[in-house]
Coordinates of C-alpha atoms and ligand atoms in Angstrom, one line a residue:
X82 CA 20.2 -25.9 6.0
X83 CA 20.2 -29.0 8.2
X84 CA 17.4 -27.5 10.2
X85 CA 15.4 -27.1 7.0
X86 CA 15.9 -30.7 5.9
X87 CA 14.8 -31.9 9.3
X88 CA 11.7 -29.8 9.2
X89 CA 10.7 -31.0 5.7
X90 CA 11.4 -34.6 6.7
X91 CA 9.4 -34.2 9.8
X92 CA 6.6 -32.7 8.0
X93 CA 6.4 -35.4 5.4
X94 CA 6.5 -38.1 8.1
X95 CA 4.1 -36.6 10.6
X96 CA 0.8 -38.5 10.7
X97 CA -0.9 -35.7 12.6
X98 CA -0.3 -33.4 9.7
X99 CA -1.8 -35.5 7.0
X100 CA -4.9 -35.6 9.1
X101 CA -5.0 -31.8 9.1
X102 CA -7.8 -30.1 7.2
X103 CA -5.5 -28.0 5.0
X104 CA -3.9 -29.2 1.8
X105 CA -0.4 -29.7 0.8
X106 CA 1.6 -28.9 3.8
X107 CA 4.7 -30.3 2.2
X108 CA 5.0 -27.5 -0.3
X109 CA 4.4 -24.8 2.3
X110 CA 7.6 -24.7 4.4
X111 CA 10.3 -22.9 2.4
X112 CA 13.1 -21.4 4.4
X113 CA 12.4 -17.9 5.5
X114 CA 14.7 -15.0 6.4
X115 CA 14.4 -13.7 10.0
X116 CA 11.6 -11.1 10.3
X117 CA 12.4 -8.7 13.1
X118 CA 8.8 -7.3 12.9
X119 CA 7.2 -10.6 13.9
X120 CA 7.5 -12.9 16.9
X121 CA 6.6 -16.0 14.8
X122 CA 9.0 -18.9 14.7
X123 CA 8.0 -20.3 11.3
X124 CA 10.8 -22.9 11.3
X125 CA 9.1 -24.6 14.3
X126 CA 5.4 -24.0 13.7
X127 CA 3.7 -22.2 10.9
X128 CA 0.1 -21.1 10.2
X129 CA -1.1 -22.4 6.8
X130 CA -4.8 -21.4 6.9
X131 CA -6.9 -19.0 8.9
X132 CA -10.6 -19.4 9.4
X133 CA -12.4 -16.5 11.0
X134 CA -16.0 -16.4 12.3
X135 CA -16.7 -12.9 13.4
X136 CA -19.5 -10.4 14.2
X137 CA -19.0 -6.8 13.4
X138 CA -20.4 -4.9 16.4
X139 CA -20.8 -1.3 15.4
X140 CA -22.1 -0.2 18.8
X141 CA -19.0 -1.4 20.6
X142 CA -16.6 -1.0 17.7
X143 CA -15.3 -4.5 17.9
X144 CA -15.0 -7.6 15.8
X145 CA -15.8 -10.6 18.0
X146 CA -15.8 -14.3 17.5
X147 CA -13.2 -17.0 16.7
X148 CA -10.1 -17.7 14.7
X149 CA -9.2 -21.2 13.8
X150 CA -5.7 -21.8 12.6
X151 CA -4.4 -24.8 10.7
X152 CA -0.8 -25.4 11.5
X153 CA 2.3 -27.2 10.1
X154 CA 4.8 -27.9 12.8
X155 CA 7.9 -29.9 13.4
X156 CA 7.1 -33.2 15.2
X157 CA 8.9 -32.0 18.3
X158 CA 7.3 -28.5 18.3
X159 CA 5.6 -27.9 21.6
X160 CA 4.2 -24.5 20.9
X161 CA 3.3 -21.9 18.2
X162 CA 4.0 -18.2 18.4
X163 CA 1.5 -15.7 17.0
X164 CA 1.6 -11.9 16.7
X165 CA -1.2 -10.1 18.6
X166 CA -1.7 -6.5 19.4
X167 CA -4.5 -5.2 21.6
X168 CA -6.6 -8.4 21.1
X169 CA -8.9 -9.6 23.9
X170 CA -8.3 -13.3 24.1
X171 CA -10.8 -15.7 25.6
X172 CA -10.4 -19.5 25.4
X173 CA -7.9 -21.3 23.2
X174 CA -8.6 -24.9 22.3
X175 CA -7.3 -27.8 20.1
X176 CA -8.1 -31.5 19.8
X177 CA -11.2 -30.8 22.0
X178 CA -9.2 -29.6 24.9
X179 CA -8.2 -26.2 26.3
X180 CA -4.7 -25.1 25.4
X181 CA -2.6 -23.1 27.7
X182 CA -1.1 -19.8 26.3
X183 CA 0.8 -16.8 27.4
X184 CA 0.9 -13.3 26.0
X185 CA 4.4 -11.9 26.4
X186 CA 5.6 -8.4 27.0
X187 CA 4.4 -6.0 24.3
X188 CA 6.8 -3.8 22.3
X189 CA 5.1 -0.7 20.9
X190 CA 4.7 -1.2 17.2
X191 CA 5.1 -4.9 17.1
X192 CA 2.5 -5.8 19.7
X193 CA 3.1 -9.0 21.7
X194 CA 4.0 -12.6 21.1
X195 CA 1.2 -15.0 21.9
X196 CA 2.7 -18.5 22.7
X197 CA 0.2 -21.4 22.6
X198 CA 1.0 -24.9 23.9
X199 CA 0.0 -27.2 21.1
X200 CA -0.2 -30.4 23.0
X201 CA -0.1 -32.2 19.7
X202 CA -2.9 -30.2 18.1
X203 CA -2.5 -29.0 14.5
X204 CA -5.7 -27.1 14.4
X205 CA -6.4 -24.6 17.2
X206 CA -9.3 -22.2 17.9
X207 CA -9.0 -18.9 19.6
X208 CA -12.0 -17.1 20.9
X209 CA -11.3 -13.4 20.9
X210 CA -12.4 -9.8 20.1
X211 CA -10.6 -6.8 18.9
X212 CA -10.1 -3.6 20.9
X213 CA -12.2 -0.6 19.9
X214 CA -9.0 1.2 19.0
X215 CA -7.5 -1.5 16.9
X216 CA -5.2 0.3 14.5
X217 CA -6.1 -1.8 11.5
X218 CA -9.8 -0.9 11.8
X219 CA -11.6 2.3 11.3
X220 CA -15.2 2.4 12.4
X221 CA -16.9 5.4 10.8
X222 CA -20.1 7.0 12.2
X223 CA -23.0 7.8 9.9
X224 CA -21.9 11.4 9.8
X225 CA -18.5 10.4 8.4
X226 CA -19.8 8.6 5.3
X227 CA -21.5 9.7 2.0
X228 CA -24.4 7.4 2.6
X229 CA -25.2 8.4 6.2
X230 CA -24.8 4.7 7.2
X231 CA -21.9 3.4 9.4
X232 CA -18.8 2.0 7.7
X233 CA -15.9 -0.3 8.7
X234 CA -12.7 -1.0 6.9
X235 CA -9.4 -2.7 7.6
X236 CA -5.9 -1.8 6.5
X237 CA -3.3 -4.5 7.2
X238 CA 0.0 -3.3 5.7
X239 CA 2.5 -3.4 7.1
X240 CA 2.1 -5.0 10.6
X241 CA -1.5 -4.2 11.6
X242 CA -3.3 -7.4 10.8
X243 CA -2.3 -8.5 14.2
X244 CA -4.7 -5.9 15.7
X245 CA -7.7 -7.8 14.2
X246 CA -6.7 -11.4 13.7
X247 CA -4.4 -13.5 15.9
X248 CA -2.1 -15.2 13.4
X249 CA 1.6 -15.0 12.2
X250 CA 1.8 -11.5 10.8
X251 CA 4.9 -11.8 8.7
X252 CA 4.9 -11.2 4.9
X253 CA 7.0 -14.4 4.3
X254 CA 4.4 -16.6 5.9
X255 CA 1.7 -17.2 3.3
X256 CA -1.7 -18.3 4.4
X257 CA -5.0 -19.2 2.8
X258 CA -8.1 -18.1 4.6
X259 CA -11.9 -18.2 4.9
X260 CA -14.2 -15.9 6.7
X261 CA -17.7 -15.7 7.9
X262 CA -18.7 -12.3 9.0
X263 CA -22.0 -11.2 10.5
X264 CA -22.8 -7.5 9.7
X265 CA -25.8 -5.4 10.6
X266 CA -28.6 -6.5 8.3
X267 CA -28.8 -3.2 6.3
X268 CA -25.0 -3.3 5.3
X269 CA -22.9 -5.2 2.8
X270 CA -19.6 -6.8 3.6
X271 CA -16.8 -7.2 1.0
X272 CA -13.3 -8.7 1.2
X273 CA -10.1 -9.2 -0.6
X274 CA -11.3 -12.7 -1.5
X275 CA -13.9 -14.7 -3.4
X276 CA -17.3 -13.5 -2.2
X277 CA -19.3 -16.7 -1.8
X278 CA -22.5 -15.0 -0.7
X279 CA -22.8 -11.6 -2.5
X280 CA -26.2 -10.8 -1.0
X281 CA -25.4 -12.4 2.4
X282 CA -27.9 -14.5 4.4
X283 CA -30.1 -13.0 7.0
X284 CA -29.3 -14.7 10.3
X285 CA -29.9 -13.9 14.0
X286 CA -28.0 -10.7 14.7
X287 CA -27.7 -9.5 11.2
X288 CA -26.6 -10.6 7.8
X289 CA -23.9 -13.2 7.3
X290 CA -21.3 -13.1 4.5
X291 CA -18.8 -15.8 3.6
X292 CA -15.5 -15.4 1.8
X293 CA -12.6 -17.6 0.7
X294 CA -9.0 -17.0 -0.5
X295 CA -7.6 -20.1 -1.9
X296 CA -4.2 -18.6 -3.0
X297 CA -1.7 -18.4 -0.2
X298 CA -1.2 -14.7 0.6
X299 CA 0.8 -12.7 3.1
X300 CA -1.7 -11.9 5.7
X301 CA -1.2 -8.1 5.5
X302 CA -3.3 -8.5 2.3
X303 CA -6.4 -9.8 4.1
X304 CA -8.9 -7.0 4.2
X305 CA -12.5 -6.4 4.9
X306 CA -15.0 -3.6 4.6
X307 CA -18.6 -3.2 5.7
X308 CA -20.9 -0.4 4.6
X309 CA -23.8 0.7 2.4
X310 CA -22.1 -0.7 -0.6
X311 CA -23.2 -1.0 -4.2
X312 CA -21.4 -2.6 -7.2
X313 CA -21.1 -1.4 -10.8
X314 CA -19.6 -3.4 -13.5
X315 CA -16.8 -2.0 -15.7
X316 CA -15.8 -5.1 -17.7
X317 CA -16.1 -8.9 -17.6
X318 CA -13.8 -9.2 -14.6
X319 CA -13.6 -5.6 -13.3
X320 CA -15.9 -3.4 -11.4
X321 CA -16.4 -0.8 -8.7
X322 CA -17.8 -1.1 -5.1
X323 CA -18.6 2.1 -3.3
X324 CA -21.4 3.9 -1.5
X325 CA -24.4 4.6 -3.7
X326 CA -23.8 8.4 -4.3
X327 CA -20.2 7.8 -5.3
X328 CA -20.8 5.0 -7.9
X329 CA -21.4 7.1 -10.9
X330 CA -18.2 9.2 -10.5
X331 CA -16.4 6.0 -9.6
X332 CA -17.4 4.2 -12.7
X333 CA -16.4 7.2 -14.9
X334 CA -13.0 7.3 -13.3
X335 CA -12.4 3.6 -13.5
X336 CA -13.6 3.1 -17.1
X337 CA -10.1 1.9 -18.3
X338 CA -9.7 -0.8 -15.7
X339 CA -10.5 -3.8 -17.9
X340 CA -8.0 -2.5 -20.5
X341 CA -5.4 -2.0 -17.7
X342 CA -5.7 -5.7 -16.7
X343 CA -5.3 -6.8 -20.3
X344 CA -2.3 -4.5 -20.7
X345 CA -0.7 -5.8 -17.5
X346 CA -1.2 -9.4 -18.6
X347 CA 0.4 -8.7 -22.0
X348 CA 3.4 -7.4 -20.2
X349 CA 4.0 -9.9 -17.4
X350 CA 1.7 -12.9 -17.8
X351 CA -1.7 -14.0 -16.6
X352 CA -3.6 -12.2 -13.9
X353 CA -3.9 -15.0 -11.3
X354 CA -6.6 -13.7 -9.0
X355 CA -9.8 -14.1 -10.9
X356 CA -11.7 -10.8 -10.6
X357 CA -10.1 -7.3 -10.3
X358 CA -12.5 -5.0 -8.5
X359 CA -11.9 -1.7 -6.6
X360 CA -13.5 -0.4 -3.5
X361 CA -13.7 3.4 -3.2
X362 CA -13.7 4.2 0.4
X363 CA -14.8 7.2 2.5
X364 CA -12.4 10.1 2.5
X365 CA -10.6 9.0 5.7
X366 CA -8.9 6.1 4.0
X367 CA -5.3 6.7 5.0
X368 CA -3.6 5.8 1.7
X369 CA -4.0 6.5 -1.9
X370 CA -4.6 2.8 -2.5
X371 CA -4.0 -0.6 -1.1
X372 CA -3.5 -3.6 -3.3
X373 CA -5.8 -6.1 -1.4
X374 CA -6.1 -9.1 -3.8
X375 CA -9.2 -9.1 -6.0
X376 CA -10.3 -5.9 -4.4
X377 CA -8.0 -2.9 -4.4
X378 CA -9.0 -0.3 -1.7
X379 CA -8.9 3.3 -3.0
X380 CA -9.1 6.8 -1.6
X381 CA -11.9 8.9 -3.1
X382 CA -9.4 11.7 -3.5
X383 CA -8.4 10.2 -6.8
X384 CA -11.8 11.0 -8.3
X385 CA -10.6 14.0 -10.3
X386 CA -13.5 13.9 -12.8
X387 CA -11.1 13.6 -15.7
X388 CA -9.4 10.3 -15.1
X389 CA -6.1 12.1 -14.7
X390 CA -5.2 10.3 -11.5
X391 CA -5.8 6.7 -12.7
X392 CA -2.1 5.8 -12.4
X393 CA -3.2 5.0 -8.9
X394 CA -5.2 2.1 -10.2
X395 CA -2.4 1.0 -12.5
X396 CA -0.2 1.0 -9.5
X397 CA -2.4 -1.1 -7.3
X398 CA -3.2 -3.5 -10.2
X399 CA 0.5 -4.0 -10.8
X400 CA 0.9 -5.2 -7.3
X401 CA -1.2 -8.2 -8.3
X402 CA 2.2 -9.4 -9.7
X403 CA 4.9 -7.4 -7.8
X404 CA 3.8 -7.7 -4.1
X405 CA 0.9 -10.1 -4.1
X406 CA 2.4 -12.9 -6.3
X407 CA 6.1 -12.3 -5.5
X408 CA 6.2 -10.7 -2.0
X409 CA 8.9 -9.0 0.0
X410 CA 9.8 -11.6 2.6
X411 CA 10.6 -8.9 5.2
X412 CA 9.7 -5.2 5.2
X413 CA 13.3 -4.1 4.8
X414 CA 12.9 -5.3 1.2
X415 CA 9.7 -3.4 0.6
X416 CA 11.3 -1.9 -2.6
X417 CA 10.7 -5.3 -4.1
X418 CA 7.0 -4.6 -3.8
X419 CA 6.9 -0.8 -4.3
X420 CA 9.8 -0.1 -6.6
X421 CA 8.9 -3.0 -9.0
X422 CA 5.3 -1.8 -8.8
X423 CA 6.1 1.8 -9.6
X424 CA 8.1 0.5 -12.6
X425 CA 5.3 -1.7 -13.7
X426 CA 2.8 1.1 -13.2
X427 CA 4.8 3.3 -15.6
X428 CA 4.8 0.5 -18.2
X429 CA 1.0 0.2 -18.0
X430 CA 0.6 4.0 -18.3
X431 CA 3.0 4.1 -21.2
X432 CA 1.1 1.3 -23.1
X433 CA -2.3 2.9 -22.5
X434 CA -1.7 6.7 -22.5
X435 CA 1.7 7.1 -24.2
X436 CA 5.4 7.5 -23.3
X437 CA 5.2 11.2 -22.6
X438 CA 2.7 10.7 -19.8
X439 CA 4.9 8.0 -18.3
X440 CA 8.0 10.1 -18.6
X441 CA 6.4 13.0 -16.9
X442 CA 5.7 10.8 -13.9
X443 CA 9.4 9.6 -14.0
X444 CA 10.6 13.2 -13.9
X445 CA 8.3 14.1 -10.9
X446 CA 9.7 11.0 -9.3
X447 CA 13.3 12.1 -10.1
X448 CA 12.6 15.3 -8.2
X449 CA 11.4 13.3 -5.2
X450 CA 14.5 11.2 -5.2
X451 CA 16.7 14.3 -5.3
X452 CA 14.8 15.8 -2.4
X453 CA 15.2 12.5 -0.4
X454 CA 18.9 12.4 -1.1
X455 CA 19.2 16.0 0.0
X456 CA 17.2 15.6 3.2
X457 CA 17.4 12.0 4.3
X458 CA 20.2 10.3 6.2
X459 CA 22.3 7.8 4.2
X460 CA 20.6 4.8 5.8
X461 CA 17.3 5.8 4.5
X462 CA 18.6 6.2 1.0
X463 CA 19.3 2.5 0.5
X464 CA 16.8 0.2 -1.3
X465 CA 17.5 -2.6 1.1
X466 CA 16.7 -0.9 4.3
X467 CA 18.7 -1.7 7.4
X468 CA 15.8 -0.7 9.6
X469 CA 12.5 -2.2 8.4
X470 CA 10.5 -0.1 10.9
X471 CA 11.4 2.8 8.5
X472 CA 8.9 1.3 6.1
X473 CA 6.4 3.9 4.9
X474 CA 5.7 5.2 1.5
X475 CA 9.1 6.8 0.7
X476 CA 10.6 8.2 -2.5
X477 CA 13.6 5.9 -2.2
X478 CA 11.6 2.7 -2.0
X479 CA 9.2 3.7 -4.8
X480 CA 11.1 6.0 -7.1
X481 CA 14.7 4.9 -6.7
X482 CA 13.4 1.3 -6.8
X483 CA 11.7 2.0 -10.1
X484 CA 14.7 4.0 -11.5
X485 CA 16.9 1.0 -10.7
X486 CA 14.7 -1.2 -12.9
X487 CA 14.5 1.5 -15.7
X488 CA 18.3 1.6 -15.6
X489 CA 18.5 -2.2 -16.0
X490 CA 16.0 -1.9 -18.9
X491 CA 18.0 0.8 -20.6
X492 CA 21.3 -1.1 -20.3
X493 CA 20.1 -4.6 -21.3
X494 CA 17.2 -3.6 -23.6
X495 CA 13.5 -3.8 -23.0
X496 CA 12.9 -7.1 -24.8
X497 CA 15.4 -9.0 -22.7
X498 CA 14.4 -7.3 -19.4
X499 CA 10.7 -8.0 -20.1
X500 CA 11.4 -11.6 -20.7
X501 CA 13.3 -11.8 -17.5
X502 CA 10.6 -10.1 -15.5
X503 CA 7.9 -12.3 -16.9
X504 CA 9.8 -15.5 -16.0
X505 CA 10.6 -14.0 -12.5
X506 CA 6.8 -13.6 -11.8
X507 CA 6.2 -17.1 -13.1
X508 CA 9.0 -18.9 -11.2
X509 CA 8.4 -17.1 -7.9
X510 CA 4.6 -16.9 -8.0
X511 CA 3.2 -17.1 -4.5
X512 CA 6.6 -17.0 -2.9
X513 CA 8.5 -14.6 -0.7
X514 CA 11.5 -12.8 -2.2
X515 CA 14.6 -11.0 -0.8
X516 CA 16.9 -8.5 -2.4
X517 CA 19.7 -11.0 -2.2
X518 CA 17.7 -13.7 -3.9
X519 CA 16.5 -11.4 -6.6
X520 CA 20.0 -10.2 -7.4
X521 CA 21.2 -13.8 -7.4
X522 CA 18.4 -14.9 -9.7
X523 CA 18.9 -11.9 -12.0
X524 CA 22.6 -12.7 -12.3
X525 CA 21.9 -16.3 -12.9
X526 CA 19.2 -15.8 -15.6
X527 CA 20.0 -12.4 -17.2
X528 CA 23.6 -11.4 -16.6
X529 CA 24.9 -15.0 -17.1
X530 CA 28.5 -14.3 -16.5
X531 CA 28.7 -11.4 -18.9
X532 CA 31.4 -9.4 -17.1
X533 CA 31.0 -6.2 -19.1
X534 CA 27.2 -6.2 -18.5
X535 CA 27.8 -6.9 -14.8
X536 CA 30.1 -4.0 -14.5
X537 CA 27.7 -1.7 -16.4
X538 CA 24.7 -2.5 -14.2
X539 CA 26.2 -1.8 -10.8
X540 CA 23.6 -4.0 -9.2
X541 CA 25.0 -4.0 -5.7
X542 CA 25.5 -0.2 -5.6
X543 CA 21.8 0.2 -6.6
X544 CA 20.5 -2.2 -4.0
X545 CA 22.8 -1.5 -1.0
X546 CA 24.3 1.9 -1.3
X547 CA 22.9 5.4 -0.5
X548 CA 22.5 8.0 -3.2
X549 CA 22.5 7.1 -6.9
X550 CA 25.1 5.1 -8.8
X551 CA 27.0 6.7 -11.6
X552 CA 25.2 4.8 -14.4
X553 CA 21.9 6.7 -13.6
X554 CA 20.4 8.9 -16.3
X555 CA 18.1 11.7 -15.4
X556 CA 14.7 11.4 -17.2
X557 CA 13.6 14.2 -19.4
X558 CA 10.0 15.1 -20.4
X559 CA 9.7 17.5 -23.3
X560 CA 6.3 18.7 -22.1
X561 CA 8.0 20.1 -19.0
X562 CA 10.4 22.3 -20.9
X563 CA 7.6 24.7 -21.5
X564 CA 6.5 24.5 -17.9
X565 CA 10.0 25.2 -16.6
X566 CA 10.2 28.2 -19.0
X567 CA 7.0 29.6 -17.5
X568 CA 8.4 29.2 -14.0
X569 CA 11.5 31.1 -14.8
X570 CA 9.5 33.8 -16.6
X571 CA 7.3 34.2 -13.5
X572 CA 10.4 34.3 -11.2
X573 CA 11.8 37.0 -13.5
X574 CA 8.8 39.2 -12.6
X575 CA 6.5 38.6 -15.6
X576 CA 2.8 38.0 -14.8
X577 CA 1.8 34.4 -15.5
X578 CA -0.2 34.0 -18.7
X579 CA -3.4 32.0 -18.0
X580 CA -3.3 30.2 -21.3
X581 CA -0.8 27.5 -20.7
X582 CA -2.2 26.6 -17.3
X583 CA -5.6 26.1 -18.8
X584 CA -4.3 23.6 -21.3
X585 CA -2.0 21.8 -19.0
X586 CA -2.8 18.4 -17.6
X587 CA -2.3 17.3 -14.0
X588 CA 1.4 16.5 -14.3
X589 CA 2.3 19.9 -15.9
X590 CA 0.4 21.7 -13.2
X591 CA 2.2 19.7 -10.5
X592 CA 5.5 20.4 -12.2
X593 CA 4.8 24.1 -12.3
X594 CA 3.8 24.4 -8.6
X595 CA 6.6 22.1 -7.5
X596 CA 9.3 24.0 -9.2
X597 CA 8.2 27.5 -8.2
X598 CA 10.6 28.9 -5.5
X599 CA 9.5 27.7 -2.1
X600 CA 9.5 31.3 -0.9
X601 CA 7.1 33.7 -2.7
X602 CA 5.9 37.2 -1.9
X603 CA 2.4 38.0 -1.0
X604 CA 2.0 39.7 -4.3
X605 CA 3.3 36.7 -6.3
X606 CA 0.9 34.4 -4.4
X607 CA -2.0 36.8 -5.1
X608 CA -1.2 36.8 -8.8
X609 CA -0.9 33.1 -9.0
X610 CA -4.1 32.5 -7.1
X611 CA -6.2 35.0 -9.1
X612 CA -4.8 33.8 -12.4
X613 CA -5.5 30.1 -11.8
X614 CA -8.1 30.0 -9.1
X615 CA -5.8 27.8 -7.1
X616 CA -7.9 27.8 -3.9
X617 CA -10.7 26.2 -5.9
X618 CA -8.7 23.4 -7.5
X619 CA -10.7 20.2 -7.9
X620 CA -7.7 17.9 -8.4
X621 CA -6.3 16.9 -5.0
X622 CA -2.8 16.2 -6.1
X623 CA -2.5 19.7 -7.6
X624 CA -4.3 21.3 -4.7
X625 CA -1.9 19.7 -2.3
X626 CA 1.0 21.3 -4.2
X627 CA -0.6 24.7 -4.0
X628 CA -1.4 24.3 -0.3
X629 CA 2.3 23.5 0.4
X630 CA 3.0 26.9 -1.0
X631 CA 0.2 28.5 1.0
X632 CA 1.6 27.1 4.3
X633 CA 5.2 27.7 3.5
X634 CA 4.5 31.3 2.8
X635 CA 1.9 31.9 5.5
X636 CA -0.6 33.0 2.9
X637 CA -3.8 33.8 4.7
X638 CA -6.2 33.9 1.7
X639 CA -5.3 30.1 1.2
X640 CA -6.3 29.1 4.8
X641 CA -10.0 28.5 4.1
X642 CA -9.1 26.1 1.3
X643 CA -6.4 24.5 3.5
X644 CA -9.0 24.1 6.3
X645 CA -11.5 22.4 3.9
X646 CA -8.8 20.1 2.5
X647 CA -7.6 19.0 5.9
X648 CA -11.1 18.4 7.3
X649 CA -12.6 16.7 4.3
X650 CA -10.1 13.9 3.7
X651 CA -7.5 12.1 5.7
X652 CA -5.0 10.7 3.3
X653 CA -1.7 10.5 5.2
X654 CA 0.4 11.6 2.3
X655 CA -1.5 14.9 2.1
X656 CA -2.3 15.5 5.7
X657 CA 1.0 14.8 7.5
X658 CA 3.3 17.2 5.6
X659 CA 0.9 20.1 5.8
X660 CA 0.6 19.8 9.6
X661 CA 4.4 19.4 9.8
X662 CA 5.0 22.7 7.9
X663 CA 2.3 24.5 9.8
X664 CA 4.0 23.6 13.1
X665 CA 7.3 25.1 11.9
X666 CA 5.5 28.5 11.5
X667 CA 5.2 29.0 15.2
X668 CA 3.2 32.2 15.6
X669 CA 1.2 31.8 12.4
X670 CA 0.9 28.1 11.8
X671 CA 0.5 26.5 15.2
X672 CA -2.8 28.0 16.1
X673 CA -4.1 27.1 12.7
X674 CA -2.9 23.5 13.0
X675 CA -4.5 23.1 16.4
X676 CA -7.8 24.7 15.3
X677 CA -8.1 22.5 12.2
X678 CA -6.9 19.4 13.9
X679 CA -9.4 19.7 16.7
X680 CA -12.1 19.6 14.0
X681 CA -10.5 17.0 11.8
X682 CA -9.1 14.4 14.2
X683 CA -12.3 12.4 14.8
X684 CA -12.4 11.7 11.1
X685 CA -8.8 10.7 10.6
X686 CA -7.8 7.0 10.6
X687 CA -6.1 5.8 13.8
X688 CA -2.7 5.6 12.1
X689 CA -2.9 9.1 10.6
X690 CA -4.3 10.5 13.9
X691 CA -1.4 8.9 15.8
X692 CA 1.1 10.5 13.3
X693 CA -0.5 13.9 13.5
X694 CA -0.8 13.7 17.3
X695 CA 3.0 13.4 17.3
X696 CA 3.4 16.4 14.9
X697 CA 0.9 18.7 16.5
X698 CA 1.9 17.6 20.0
X699 CA -1.5 16.5 21.4
Ligands
BES78 N1 1.0 -0.8 -0.6 C1 0.9 0.6 -0.7 C2 0.3 1.3 0.5 C3 1.1 1.2 1.8 C4 2.5 1.3 1.8 C5 0.4 0.9 2.9 C6 3.2 1.2 3.0 C7 1.1 0.7 4.1 C8 2.5 0.9 4.1 C9 0.2 1.1 -2.0 O1 0.3 0.2 -3.1 C10 0.7 2.4 -2.4 O2 1.9 2.4 -2.8 N2 -0.1 3.4 -2.4 C11 0.3 4.8 -2.8 C12 -0.2 5.1 -4.2 C13 0.8 4.9 -5.3 C14 0.2 5.4 -6.6 C15 2.2 5.4 -5.0 C16 -0.3 5.8 -1.8 O3 -1.1 5.3 -1.0 O4 -0.1 6.9 -1.9
ZN79 ZN1 2.3 0.3 -3.8

């Protein structure tokens, strides 16, 4: 506490700081919990603004140029510590002079600390370029895109921004930024920011684009993409960016986006980022979606042709509040981003498509939680994770997190809980959050000393204990009763009737395939396949559930479909588990995994390839 007061006082007094180009330094130094995933020492010196001037060199697969950082620092601060990973650093300067720096020892995932002597400077410029295998960047060749033109995109979460920009890469350290990027003249650059020059300006060496983010954001949300991109409008503040041949399908799938933004606002207050556009990426995009502000990045695997997978958009949009406005201060609290967002996603889906659809998603989530509780060690079953490195999309963080909030809602009533959430987003907008702070705030504002309510809620058990507290209620979706009935019927030896499958939506089909016994006979698999043409499924979520059965049961007639699936998209959630099960089927699966992977690996994103390398043992 003393340290904080000194810091603020020093900041207010420092003449060097008032001369600094960035605004309102005084408001920018809230106390931060220790982030073990970052080397930064934000209590001593903190980045407030990042200014990048880069060239995208597709031949060499590097971004090259400069990064200028505006800094707030204690008067007595001699140095600033940044996070860097694989960056090639040239000169560092400030106040017109060269500044000495050292890059410390690198620790695998975290990269290395870069310590720069400030010599009084509060604005420093780093000349640098990225490495061709920067994990945040994927450079796609013309053969890997729909347009036949090259493509580049970045993915910062959780700690990969440090592989393309030298700054403090911790979600509690919010920064504004501006970017000038020179791309090849025939390509378009877009960013998670205001696009100041939509057409770009032809300059020497290509076409220059300028961007600006005036809201302070955690820097994992800074994202860029370059490709043969076109834009189609959906509503007044919503639209779709993608390669030309994908635009029509994209616009069809995203038709409800404007309504989604309105629905979200009606729930939890104004959308504070201006536009909400989405960028549909080439199939190697490693996630379903990424909530980059103003421009959500999406996998093309959600294009089902019937809008049945649009909860992905609802999810990423919801992050505009939970995650992007109020942000987990450290990654061990990522449930504050993902669990809140999964809850919020369900509320948007319920408002737009009805309670039954939302409940079906809850029930599928419940099954995922049960599976996690059965298979994961206790430490990975807590919402507040003891090891933040465990952060990756997990059923606990998403589904148990959402179930916690649904439990609160059920106990205290929707009206009261909604009022609380709305004020939470308002009061903590653009601020970092921790589990402890959320619980304290919730007790302060919502529980308000009501001992009976406190006892009913079991807040600490939910946040800090493994498993599920005793006040949990299993969700129930009527529509699944019929599905479960058909599963038992099939297990009892009756041939499956084609009729219900034809009429089922995505969730019912997923429920059916997920609840079939994991071990099936060749004959059962033949019957299923021929009844429902499972190898030809166009919906990737359902197809994935079928391919899990194919691999588990070493079902040869499914292998061509599996091969196509694994070589035509690279979404980690689909790809990793299928290789993992293949590798457990020694005689049968390993040669298949190696053959498919040899073909697919060049297409996979660096982080997915690294994960599959470990699985397949390359
Ligand atoms: N923020 C996540 C993606 C992410 C998580 C990236 C962890 C890096 C580390 C995004 O909002 C997300 O949750 N995506 C999901 C889709 C969603 C509908 C559950 C995904 O990618 O599958
Ligand atoms: Zn998410």
